[in-house]
CSV table of C-alpha atoms in Angstrom, one decimal:
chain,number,residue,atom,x,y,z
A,293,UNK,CA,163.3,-4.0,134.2
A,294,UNK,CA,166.5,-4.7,136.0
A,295,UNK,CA,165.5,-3.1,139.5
A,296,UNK,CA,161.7,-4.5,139.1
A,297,UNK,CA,163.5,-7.8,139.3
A,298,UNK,CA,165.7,-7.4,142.1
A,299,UNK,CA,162.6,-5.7,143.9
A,300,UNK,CA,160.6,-9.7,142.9
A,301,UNK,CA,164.0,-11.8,144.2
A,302,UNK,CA,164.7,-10.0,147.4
A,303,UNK,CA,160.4,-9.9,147.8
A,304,UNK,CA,160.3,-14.2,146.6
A,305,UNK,CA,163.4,-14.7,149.3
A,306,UNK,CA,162.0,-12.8,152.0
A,307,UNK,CA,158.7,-14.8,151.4
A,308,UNK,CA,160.5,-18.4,151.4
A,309,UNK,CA,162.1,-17.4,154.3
A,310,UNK,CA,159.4,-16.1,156.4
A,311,UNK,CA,157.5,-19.7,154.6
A,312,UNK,CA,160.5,-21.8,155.6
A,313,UNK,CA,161.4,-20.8,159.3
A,314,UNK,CA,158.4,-19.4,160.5
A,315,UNK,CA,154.6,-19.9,159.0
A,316,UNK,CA,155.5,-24.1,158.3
A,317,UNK,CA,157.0,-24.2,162.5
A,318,UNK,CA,153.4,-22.8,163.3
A,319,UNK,CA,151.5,-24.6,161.7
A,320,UNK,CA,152.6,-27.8,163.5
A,321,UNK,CA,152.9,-25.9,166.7
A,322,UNK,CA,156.8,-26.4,166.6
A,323,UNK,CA,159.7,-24.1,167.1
A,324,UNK,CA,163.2,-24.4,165.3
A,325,UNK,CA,164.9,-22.7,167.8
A,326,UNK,CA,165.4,-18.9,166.6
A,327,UNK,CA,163.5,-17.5,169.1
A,328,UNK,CA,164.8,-18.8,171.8
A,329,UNK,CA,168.4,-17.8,170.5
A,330,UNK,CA,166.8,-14.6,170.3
A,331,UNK,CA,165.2,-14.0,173.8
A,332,UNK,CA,169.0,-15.2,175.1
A,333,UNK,CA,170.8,-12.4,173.1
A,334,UNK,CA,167.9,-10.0,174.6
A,335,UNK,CA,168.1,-10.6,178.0
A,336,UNK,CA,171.6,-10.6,178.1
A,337,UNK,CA,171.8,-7.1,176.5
A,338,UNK,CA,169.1,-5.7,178.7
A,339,UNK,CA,171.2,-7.3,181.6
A,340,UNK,CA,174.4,-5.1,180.4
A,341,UNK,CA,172.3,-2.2,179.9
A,342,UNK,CA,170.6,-2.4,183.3
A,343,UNK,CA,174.4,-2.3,185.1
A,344,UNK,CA,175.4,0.3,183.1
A,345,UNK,CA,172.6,2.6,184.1
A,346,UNK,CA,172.8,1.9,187.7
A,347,UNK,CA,176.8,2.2,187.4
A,348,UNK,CA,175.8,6.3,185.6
A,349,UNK,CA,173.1,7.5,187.4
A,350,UNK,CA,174.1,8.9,190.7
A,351,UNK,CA,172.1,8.1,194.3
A,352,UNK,CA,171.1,10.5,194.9
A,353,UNK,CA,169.0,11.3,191.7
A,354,UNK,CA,167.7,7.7,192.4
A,355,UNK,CA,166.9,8.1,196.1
A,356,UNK,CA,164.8,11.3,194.7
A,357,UNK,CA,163.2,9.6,191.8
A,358,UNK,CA,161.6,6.7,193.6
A,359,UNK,CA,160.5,9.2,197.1
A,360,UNK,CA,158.5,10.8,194.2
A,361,UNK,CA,156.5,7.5,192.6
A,362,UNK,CA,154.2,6.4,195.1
A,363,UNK,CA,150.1,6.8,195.7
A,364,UNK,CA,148.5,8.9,197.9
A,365,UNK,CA,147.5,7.4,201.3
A,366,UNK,CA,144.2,7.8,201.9
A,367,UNK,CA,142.0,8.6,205.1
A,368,UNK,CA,139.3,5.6,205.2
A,369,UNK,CA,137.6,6.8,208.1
A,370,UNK,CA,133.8,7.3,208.1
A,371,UNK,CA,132.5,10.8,207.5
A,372,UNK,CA,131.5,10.8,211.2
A,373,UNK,CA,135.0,11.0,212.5
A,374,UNK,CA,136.3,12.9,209.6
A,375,UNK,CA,134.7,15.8,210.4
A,376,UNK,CA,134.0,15.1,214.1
A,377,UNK,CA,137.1,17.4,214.9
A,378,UNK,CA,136.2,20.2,212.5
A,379,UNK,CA,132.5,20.9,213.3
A,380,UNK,CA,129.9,21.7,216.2
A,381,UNK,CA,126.5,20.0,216.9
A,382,UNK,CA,125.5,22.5,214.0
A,383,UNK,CA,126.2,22.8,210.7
A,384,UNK,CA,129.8,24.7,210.2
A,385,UNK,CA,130.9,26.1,207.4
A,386,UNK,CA,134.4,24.7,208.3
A,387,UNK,CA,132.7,21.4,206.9
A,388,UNK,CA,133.9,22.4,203.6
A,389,UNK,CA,137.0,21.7,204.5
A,390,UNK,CA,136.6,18.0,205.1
A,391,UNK,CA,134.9,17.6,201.3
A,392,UNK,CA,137.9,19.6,199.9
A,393,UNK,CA,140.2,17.1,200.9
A,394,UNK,CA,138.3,14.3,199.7
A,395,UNK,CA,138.0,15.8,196.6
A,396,UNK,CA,141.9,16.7,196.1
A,397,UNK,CA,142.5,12.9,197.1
A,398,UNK,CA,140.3,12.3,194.8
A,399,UNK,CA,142.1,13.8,191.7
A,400,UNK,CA,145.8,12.9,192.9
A,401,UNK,CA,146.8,9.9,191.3
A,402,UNK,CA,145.6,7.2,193.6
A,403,UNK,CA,145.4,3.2,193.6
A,404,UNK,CA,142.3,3.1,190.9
A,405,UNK,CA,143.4,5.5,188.3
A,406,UNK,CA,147.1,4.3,188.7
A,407,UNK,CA,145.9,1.0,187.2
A,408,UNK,CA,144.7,2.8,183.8
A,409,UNK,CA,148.5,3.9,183.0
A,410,UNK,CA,151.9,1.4,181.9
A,411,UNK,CA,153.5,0.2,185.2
A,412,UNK,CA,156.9,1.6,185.7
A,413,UNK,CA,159.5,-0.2,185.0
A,414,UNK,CA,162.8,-0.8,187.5
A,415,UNK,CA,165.6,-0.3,184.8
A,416,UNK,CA,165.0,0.8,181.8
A,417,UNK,CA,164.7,-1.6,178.6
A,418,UNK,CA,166.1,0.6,176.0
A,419,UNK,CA,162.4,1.3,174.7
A,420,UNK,CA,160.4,3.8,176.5
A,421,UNK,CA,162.1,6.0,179.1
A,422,UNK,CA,159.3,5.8,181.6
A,423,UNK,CA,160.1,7.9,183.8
A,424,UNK,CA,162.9,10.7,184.9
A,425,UNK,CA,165.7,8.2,186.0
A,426,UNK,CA,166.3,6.9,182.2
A,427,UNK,CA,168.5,9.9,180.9
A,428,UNK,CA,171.8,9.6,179.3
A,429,UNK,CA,174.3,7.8,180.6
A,430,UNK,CA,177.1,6.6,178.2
A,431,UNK,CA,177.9,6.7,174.4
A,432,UNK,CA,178.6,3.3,174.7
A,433,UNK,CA,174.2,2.7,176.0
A,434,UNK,CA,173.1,5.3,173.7
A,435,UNK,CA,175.3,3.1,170.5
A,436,UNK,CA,173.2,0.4,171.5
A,437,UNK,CA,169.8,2.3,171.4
A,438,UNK,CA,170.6,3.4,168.8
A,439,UNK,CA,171.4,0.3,167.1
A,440,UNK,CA,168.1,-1.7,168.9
A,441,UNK,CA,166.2,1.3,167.1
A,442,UNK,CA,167.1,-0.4,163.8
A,443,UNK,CA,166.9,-4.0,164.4
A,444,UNK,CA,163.1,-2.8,165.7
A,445,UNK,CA,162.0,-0.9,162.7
A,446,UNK,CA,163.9,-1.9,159.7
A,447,UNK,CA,163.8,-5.8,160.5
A,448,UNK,CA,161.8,-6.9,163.2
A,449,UNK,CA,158.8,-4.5,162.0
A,450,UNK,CA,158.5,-5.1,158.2
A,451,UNK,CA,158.4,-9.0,159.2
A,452,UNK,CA,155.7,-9.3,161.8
A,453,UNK,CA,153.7,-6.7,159.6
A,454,UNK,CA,154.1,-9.6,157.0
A,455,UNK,CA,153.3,-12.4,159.6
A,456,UNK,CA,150.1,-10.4,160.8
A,457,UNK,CA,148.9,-9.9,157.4
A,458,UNK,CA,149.4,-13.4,156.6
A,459,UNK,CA,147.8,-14.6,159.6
A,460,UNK,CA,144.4,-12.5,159.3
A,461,UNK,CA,144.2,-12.8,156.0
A,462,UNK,CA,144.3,-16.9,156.1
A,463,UNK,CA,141.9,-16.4,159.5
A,464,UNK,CA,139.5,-14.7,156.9
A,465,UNK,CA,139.5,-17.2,154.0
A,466,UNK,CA,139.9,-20.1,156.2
A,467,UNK,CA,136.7,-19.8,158.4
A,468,UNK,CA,134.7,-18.7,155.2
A,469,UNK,CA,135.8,-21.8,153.4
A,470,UNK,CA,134.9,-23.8,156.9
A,471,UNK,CA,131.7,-22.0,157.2
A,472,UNK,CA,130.8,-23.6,154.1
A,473,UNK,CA,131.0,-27.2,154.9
A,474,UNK,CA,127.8,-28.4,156.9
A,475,UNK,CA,127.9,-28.9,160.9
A,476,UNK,CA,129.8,-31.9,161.6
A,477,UNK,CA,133.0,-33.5,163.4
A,478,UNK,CA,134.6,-32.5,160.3
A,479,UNK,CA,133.9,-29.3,160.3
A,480,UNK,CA,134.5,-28.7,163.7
A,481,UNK,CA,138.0,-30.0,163.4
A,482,UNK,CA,139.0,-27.7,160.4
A,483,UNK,CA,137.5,-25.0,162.5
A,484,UNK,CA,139.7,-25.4,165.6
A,485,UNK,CA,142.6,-26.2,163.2
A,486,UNK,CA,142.4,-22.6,161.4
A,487,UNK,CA,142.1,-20.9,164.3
A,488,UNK,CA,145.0,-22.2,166.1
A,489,UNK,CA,147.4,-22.3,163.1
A,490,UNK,CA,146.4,-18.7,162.6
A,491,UNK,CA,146.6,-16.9,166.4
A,492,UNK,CA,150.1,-19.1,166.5
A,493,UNK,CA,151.1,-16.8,163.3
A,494,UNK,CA,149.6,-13.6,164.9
A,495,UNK,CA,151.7,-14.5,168.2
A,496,UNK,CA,154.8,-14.9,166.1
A,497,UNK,CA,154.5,-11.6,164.5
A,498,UNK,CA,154.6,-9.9,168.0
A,499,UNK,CA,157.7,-12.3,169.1
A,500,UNK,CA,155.4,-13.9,171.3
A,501,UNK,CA,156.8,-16.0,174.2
A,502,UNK,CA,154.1,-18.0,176.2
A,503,UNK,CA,154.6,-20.1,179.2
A,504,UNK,CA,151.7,-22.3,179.9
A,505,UNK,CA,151.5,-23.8,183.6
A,506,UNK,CA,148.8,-26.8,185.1
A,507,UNK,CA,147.4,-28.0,181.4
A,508,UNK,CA,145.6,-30.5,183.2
A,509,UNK,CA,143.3,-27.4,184.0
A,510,UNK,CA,142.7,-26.3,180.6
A,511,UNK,CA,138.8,-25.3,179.7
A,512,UNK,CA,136.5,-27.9,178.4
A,513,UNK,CA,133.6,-27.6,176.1
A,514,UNK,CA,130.2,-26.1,177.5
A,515,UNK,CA,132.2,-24.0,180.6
A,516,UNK,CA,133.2,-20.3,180.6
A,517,UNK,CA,136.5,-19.3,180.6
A,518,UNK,CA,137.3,-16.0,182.7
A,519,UNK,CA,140.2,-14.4,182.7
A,520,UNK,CA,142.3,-10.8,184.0
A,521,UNK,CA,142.3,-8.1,181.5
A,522,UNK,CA,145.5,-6.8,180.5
A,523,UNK,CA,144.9,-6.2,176.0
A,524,UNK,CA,143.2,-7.5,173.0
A,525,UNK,CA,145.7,-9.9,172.5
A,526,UNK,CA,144.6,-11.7,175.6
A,527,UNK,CA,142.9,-13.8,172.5
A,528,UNK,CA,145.8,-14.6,170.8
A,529,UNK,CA,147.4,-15.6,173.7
A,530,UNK,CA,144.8,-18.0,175.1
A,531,UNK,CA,143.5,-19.4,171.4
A,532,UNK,CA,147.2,-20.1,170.7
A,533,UNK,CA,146.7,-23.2,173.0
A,534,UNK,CA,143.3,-23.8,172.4
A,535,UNK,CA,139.7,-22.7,170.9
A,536,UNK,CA,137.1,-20.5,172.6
A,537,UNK,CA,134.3,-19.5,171.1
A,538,UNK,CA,133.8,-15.4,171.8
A,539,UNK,CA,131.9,-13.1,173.5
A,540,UNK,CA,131.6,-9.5,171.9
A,541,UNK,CA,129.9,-6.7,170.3
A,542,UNK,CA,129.6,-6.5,166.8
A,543,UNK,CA,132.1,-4.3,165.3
A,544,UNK,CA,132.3,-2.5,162.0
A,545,UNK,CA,135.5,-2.2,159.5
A,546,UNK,CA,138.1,-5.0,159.6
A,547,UNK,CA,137.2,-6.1,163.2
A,548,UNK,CA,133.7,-6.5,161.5
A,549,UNK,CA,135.2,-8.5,158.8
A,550,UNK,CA,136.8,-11.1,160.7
A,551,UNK,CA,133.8,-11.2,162.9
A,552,UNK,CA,131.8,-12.3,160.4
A,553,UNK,CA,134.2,-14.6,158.8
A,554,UNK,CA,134.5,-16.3,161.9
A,555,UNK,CA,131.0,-16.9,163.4
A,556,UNK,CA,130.5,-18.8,160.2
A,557,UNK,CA,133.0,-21.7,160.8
A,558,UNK,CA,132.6,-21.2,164.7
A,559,UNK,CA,129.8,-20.4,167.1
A,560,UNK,CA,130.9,-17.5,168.4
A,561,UNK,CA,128.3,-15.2,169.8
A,562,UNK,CA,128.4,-11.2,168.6
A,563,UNK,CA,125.9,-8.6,170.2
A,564,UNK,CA,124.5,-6.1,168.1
A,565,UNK,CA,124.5,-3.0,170.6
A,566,UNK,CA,120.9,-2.6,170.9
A,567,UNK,CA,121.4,-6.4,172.6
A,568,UNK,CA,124.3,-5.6,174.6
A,569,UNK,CA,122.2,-3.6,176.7
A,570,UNK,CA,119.6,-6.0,177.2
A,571,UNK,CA,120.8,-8.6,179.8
A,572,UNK,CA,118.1,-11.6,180.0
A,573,UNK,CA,119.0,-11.4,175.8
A,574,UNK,CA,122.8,-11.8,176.8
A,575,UNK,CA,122.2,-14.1,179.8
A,576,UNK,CA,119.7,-16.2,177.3
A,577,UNK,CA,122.5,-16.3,174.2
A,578,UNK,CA,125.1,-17.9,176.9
A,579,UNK,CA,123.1,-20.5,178.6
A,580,UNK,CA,121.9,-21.7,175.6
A,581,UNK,CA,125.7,-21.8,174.2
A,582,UNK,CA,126.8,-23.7,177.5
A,583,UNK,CA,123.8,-26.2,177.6
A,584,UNK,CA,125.5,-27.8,174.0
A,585,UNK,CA,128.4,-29.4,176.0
A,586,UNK,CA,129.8,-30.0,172.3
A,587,UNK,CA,130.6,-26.7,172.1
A,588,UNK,CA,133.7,-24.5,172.5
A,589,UNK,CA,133.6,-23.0,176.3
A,590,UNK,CA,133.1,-19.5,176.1
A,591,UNK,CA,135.7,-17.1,176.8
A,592,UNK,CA,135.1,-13.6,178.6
A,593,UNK,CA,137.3,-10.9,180.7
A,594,UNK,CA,134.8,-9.9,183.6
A,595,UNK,CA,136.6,-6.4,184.4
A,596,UNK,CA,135.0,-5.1,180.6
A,597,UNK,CA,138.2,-2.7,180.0
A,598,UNK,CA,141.8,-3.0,180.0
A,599,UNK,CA,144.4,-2.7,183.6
A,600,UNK,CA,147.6,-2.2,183.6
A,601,UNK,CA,148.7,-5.9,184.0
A,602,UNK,CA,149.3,-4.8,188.1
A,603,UNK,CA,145.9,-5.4,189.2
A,604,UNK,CA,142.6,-7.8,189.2
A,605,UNK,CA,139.9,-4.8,189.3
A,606,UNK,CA,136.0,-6.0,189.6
A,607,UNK,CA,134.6,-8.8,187.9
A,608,UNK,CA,130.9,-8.2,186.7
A,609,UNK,CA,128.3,-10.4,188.4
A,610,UNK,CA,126.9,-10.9,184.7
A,611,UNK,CA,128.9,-14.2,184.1
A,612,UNK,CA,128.4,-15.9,186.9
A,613,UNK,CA,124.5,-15.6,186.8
A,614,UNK,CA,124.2,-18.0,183.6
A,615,UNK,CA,125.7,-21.3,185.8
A,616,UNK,CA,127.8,-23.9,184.7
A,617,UNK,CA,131.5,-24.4,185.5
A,618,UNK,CA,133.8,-21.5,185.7
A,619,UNK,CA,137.4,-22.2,184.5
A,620,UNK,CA,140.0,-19.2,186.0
A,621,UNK,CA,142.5,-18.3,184.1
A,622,UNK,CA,145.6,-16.0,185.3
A,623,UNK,CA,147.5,-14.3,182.5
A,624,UNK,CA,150.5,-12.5,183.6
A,625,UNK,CA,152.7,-10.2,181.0
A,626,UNK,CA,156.4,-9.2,181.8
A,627,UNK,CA,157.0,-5.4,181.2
A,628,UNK,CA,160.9,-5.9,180.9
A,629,UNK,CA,160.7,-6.8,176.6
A,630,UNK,CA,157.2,-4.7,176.3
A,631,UNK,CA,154.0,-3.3,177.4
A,632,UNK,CA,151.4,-5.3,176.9
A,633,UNK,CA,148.5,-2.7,178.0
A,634,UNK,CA,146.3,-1.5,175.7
A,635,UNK,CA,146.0,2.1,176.8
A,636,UNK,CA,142.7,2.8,175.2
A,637,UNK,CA,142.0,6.3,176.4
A,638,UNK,CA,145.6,7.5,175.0
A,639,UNK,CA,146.0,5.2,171.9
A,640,UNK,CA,144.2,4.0,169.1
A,641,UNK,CA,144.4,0.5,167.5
A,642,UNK,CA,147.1,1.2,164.8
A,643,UNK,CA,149.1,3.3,167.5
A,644,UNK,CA,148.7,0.5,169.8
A,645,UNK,CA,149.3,-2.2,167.5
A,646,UNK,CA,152.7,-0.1,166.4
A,647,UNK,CA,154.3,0.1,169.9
A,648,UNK,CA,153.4,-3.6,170.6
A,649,UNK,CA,155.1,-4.8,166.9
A,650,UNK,CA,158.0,-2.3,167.6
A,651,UNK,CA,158.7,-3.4,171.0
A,652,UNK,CA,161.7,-6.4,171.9
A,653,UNK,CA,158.8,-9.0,172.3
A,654,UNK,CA,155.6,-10.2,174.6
A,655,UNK,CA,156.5,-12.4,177.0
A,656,UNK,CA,153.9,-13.6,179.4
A,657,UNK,CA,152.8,-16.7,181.6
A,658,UNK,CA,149.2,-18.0,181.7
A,659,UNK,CA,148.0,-20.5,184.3
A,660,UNK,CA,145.6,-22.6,184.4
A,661,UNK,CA,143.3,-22.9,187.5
A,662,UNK,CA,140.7,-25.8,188.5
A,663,UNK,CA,137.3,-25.2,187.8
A,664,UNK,CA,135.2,-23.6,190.3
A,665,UNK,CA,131.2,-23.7,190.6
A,666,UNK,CA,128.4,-21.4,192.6
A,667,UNK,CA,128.5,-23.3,196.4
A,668,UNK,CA,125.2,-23.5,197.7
A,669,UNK,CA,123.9,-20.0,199.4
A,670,UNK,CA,126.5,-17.7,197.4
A,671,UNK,CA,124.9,-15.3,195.7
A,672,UNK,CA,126.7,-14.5,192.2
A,673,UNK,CA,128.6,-11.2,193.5
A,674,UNK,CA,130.2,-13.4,196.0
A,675,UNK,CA,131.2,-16.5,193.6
A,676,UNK,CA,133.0,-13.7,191.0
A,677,UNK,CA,134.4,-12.3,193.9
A,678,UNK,CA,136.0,-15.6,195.1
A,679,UNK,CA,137.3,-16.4,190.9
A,680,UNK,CA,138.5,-12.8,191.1
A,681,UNK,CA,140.6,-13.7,194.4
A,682,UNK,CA,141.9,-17.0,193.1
A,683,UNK,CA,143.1,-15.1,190.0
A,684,UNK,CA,145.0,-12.5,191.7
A,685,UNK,CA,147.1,-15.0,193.7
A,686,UNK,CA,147.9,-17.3,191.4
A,687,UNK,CA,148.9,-14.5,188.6
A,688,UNK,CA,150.8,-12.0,191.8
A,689,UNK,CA,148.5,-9.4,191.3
A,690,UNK,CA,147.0,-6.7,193.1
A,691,UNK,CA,143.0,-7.6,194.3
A,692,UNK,CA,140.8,-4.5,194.2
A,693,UNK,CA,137.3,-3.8,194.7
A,694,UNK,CA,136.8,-1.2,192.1
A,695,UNK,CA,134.8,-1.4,188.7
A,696,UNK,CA,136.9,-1.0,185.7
A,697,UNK,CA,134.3,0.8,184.3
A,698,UNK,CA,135.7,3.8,186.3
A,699,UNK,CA,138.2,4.0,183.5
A,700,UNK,CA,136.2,6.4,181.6
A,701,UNK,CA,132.9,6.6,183.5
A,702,UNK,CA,131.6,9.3,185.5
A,703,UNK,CA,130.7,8.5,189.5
A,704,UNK,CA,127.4,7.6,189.5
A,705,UNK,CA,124.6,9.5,190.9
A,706,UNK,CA,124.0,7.0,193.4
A,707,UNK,CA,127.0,7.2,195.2
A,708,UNK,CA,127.1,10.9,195.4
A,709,UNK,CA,123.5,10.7,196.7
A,710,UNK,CA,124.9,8.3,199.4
A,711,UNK,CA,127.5,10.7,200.6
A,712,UNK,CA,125.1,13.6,200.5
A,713,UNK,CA,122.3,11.4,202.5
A,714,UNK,CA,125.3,10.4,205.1
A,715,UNK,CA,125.9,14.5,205.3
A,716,UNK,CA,121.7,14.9,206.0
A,717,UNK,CA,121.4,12.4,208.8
A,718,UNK,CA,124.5,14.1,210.7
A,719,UNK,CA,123.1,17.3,210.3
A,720,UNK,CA,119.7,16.1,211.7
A,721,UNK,CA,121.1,13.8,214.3
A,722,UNK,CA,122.7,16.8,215.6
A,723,UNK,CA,119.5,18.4,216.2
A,724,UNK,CA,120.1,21.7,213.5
A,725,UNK,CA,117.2,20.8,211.7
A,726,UNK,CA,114.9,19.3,213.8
């Protein structure tokens, strides 16, 4: 009886603590301070750590390391003069060689699939050693690994498993209760008050540090909020400083849970997959969500899949085909206390969710953009491309032309017919088969 209630006090304290200086602060979108006490004690650690390393590791192993980390360089001359210097006015079966090389360059880690791994960090942040330069240095660094090892699991971790839990689970009941009430101001306002109070709780359990820039900018009901994709909790970070009403498919399990819990309080607008695939359905669903300007604007990341927080990667024309206005958002994650990227094709959720609640915290800036409309003549290729653009400047990222989709697609057939066609015409324009 004795050790069942010690195991209730220590269980009731932790509870009025977690209460007291954290749930109560974020409900009223206020912080006491702790935090940023917090982040001050971290960066000046990582700070220390980051001279010690560079004070241990020699130059030369340095000067090595980095010659190594780089991209390929890649020939993007046409086919024509790629293999004008290998073949005749006939086919030659030296042409081989030319589609050999494209295909090793193809394979070698180049400025595409480099986007679908964690950026590498400069100096390492007593976390993950990303790469060969983090190696021992001191006992001194290693005493303080060791000890950031248990502040992560043995403190930080059992309390922003307890903030997460409380934070879904009052997600959960809260937009059931809400979905009860019948459509009114009322209801709208308990709606957009649950979800706030409950992503600030879900930010707090990952030590979340936001930075919001240009407010004035912020979306406004019946527009489309886009945005860079860097992880899931792109959703949490936005919806912690105001509501969106979401764009997804229908999921099963807990994601399906709080799906359903919160269409019903929100109109939030789930595919079933059968839908997903048919696009005047999708394009239908938005315009009609848009058209009520008393609703939430609708949040959506055009790339469709995760990058590594370097890069803008293609935005999907499929957004900017329904009209209305088009409110650009940059969000922008710094790698130093954690990695934000959600990995996909190497983690799964719980893996994922356990490096981002182990980690020192997510820190990250968001900035607000003016709206942008379709100009007159620009097709909707050309508009995404132009939001794309105006997001990677203002966040400092990288603008590429490739689809995302790449990720874990194969190349089309299309494009491989291309090259092959390309091949045909030389071969006949050099009279061999004519």
């Amino acid at each position: 009886m004795e050790g069942a209630e010690l195991a209730g006090k220590i269980l009731s304290t932790w509870l009025t603590l977690v209460l007291g200086f954290i749930l109560l602060p974020s409900v009223f979108g206020v912080s006491l301070g702790i935090s940023e006490i917090y982040m001050k004690i971290l960066v000046k650690t990582l700070e220390w750590a980051t001279i010690r390393i560079e004070k241990g590791t020699p130059k030369e192993s340095i000067l090595k390391n980095s010659a190594s980390v780089g991209i390929i360089q890649r020939d993007e001359s046409p086919m024509e003069k790629g293999l004008s210097g290998l073949r005749g006015r006939d086919f030659e079966l030296s042409d081989v060689f030319y589609f050999s090389k494209k295909g090793f360059e193809a394979i070698v880690e180049d400025e595409v699939t480099q986007r679908f791994s964690s950026e590498e960090l400069v100096s390492w942040n007593l976390l993950t050693r990303t790469n060969v330069n983090f190696q021992y240095i001191s006992l001194r660094l290693t005493m303080v690994w060791v000890l950031g090892v248990i502040v992560r699991y043995c403190v930080l971790l059992p309390l922003r498993v307890t903030l997460a839990f409380i934070g879904i689970s009052l997600l959960v009941i809260g937009t059931t209760l809400v979905g009860q009430l019948p459509d009114s101001s009322l209801k709208n306002w308990l709606s957009e008050l649950v979800h706030l109070t409950c992503c600030r709780i879900c930010v707090r359990s990952l030590s979340g540090t936001i930075h919001y820039h240009n407010k004035q900018y912020r979306p406004q009901k019946g527009g489309i909020c886009v945005a860079n994709h860097t992880s899931p909790i792109d959703v949490l970070i936005l919806t912690t400083d105001g509501c969106y009403a979401m764009v997804g498919q229908v999921h099963g399990g807990l994601m399906g849970i709080i799906q359903r819990a919160m269409v019903k309080a929100c109109p939030h607008v789930w595919f079933e997959r059968s839908e997903m695939k048919d696009r005047h359905l999708v394009t239908k669903r938005l315009k009609e969500h848009i058209a009520d300007k008393k609703k939430l604007p609708i949040l959506i990341f055009p790339e469709g899949t995760c990058i590594n927080n370097t890069s803008v990667m293609m935005f999907k024309k499929g957004s900017f085909e329904i009209g209305g206005t088009i409110h650009p958002v940059a969000i922008k994650y710094n790698p130093q206390f954690g990695d934000a990227f959600w990995n996909s094709s190497k983690y799964n959720m719980v893996s994922y969710l356990l490096r981002m609640m182990t980690s020192w915290a997510i820190v990250c800036d968001v900035w607000y953009m003016p709206a942008m409309t379709r100009e007159e003549g620009e097709d909707a290729v050309q508009f995404a491309n132009r939001v794309k653009s105006a997001i990677a400047i203002q966040g400092g990222l990288t603008e590429l032309p490739w689809d995302g989709g790449l990720k874990r697609a194969k190349v089309k057939d299309t494009l491989k017919e291309e090259q092959q066609k390309n091949y045909s015409k030389m071969i006949v324009g050099n009279g061999s088969l004519s």
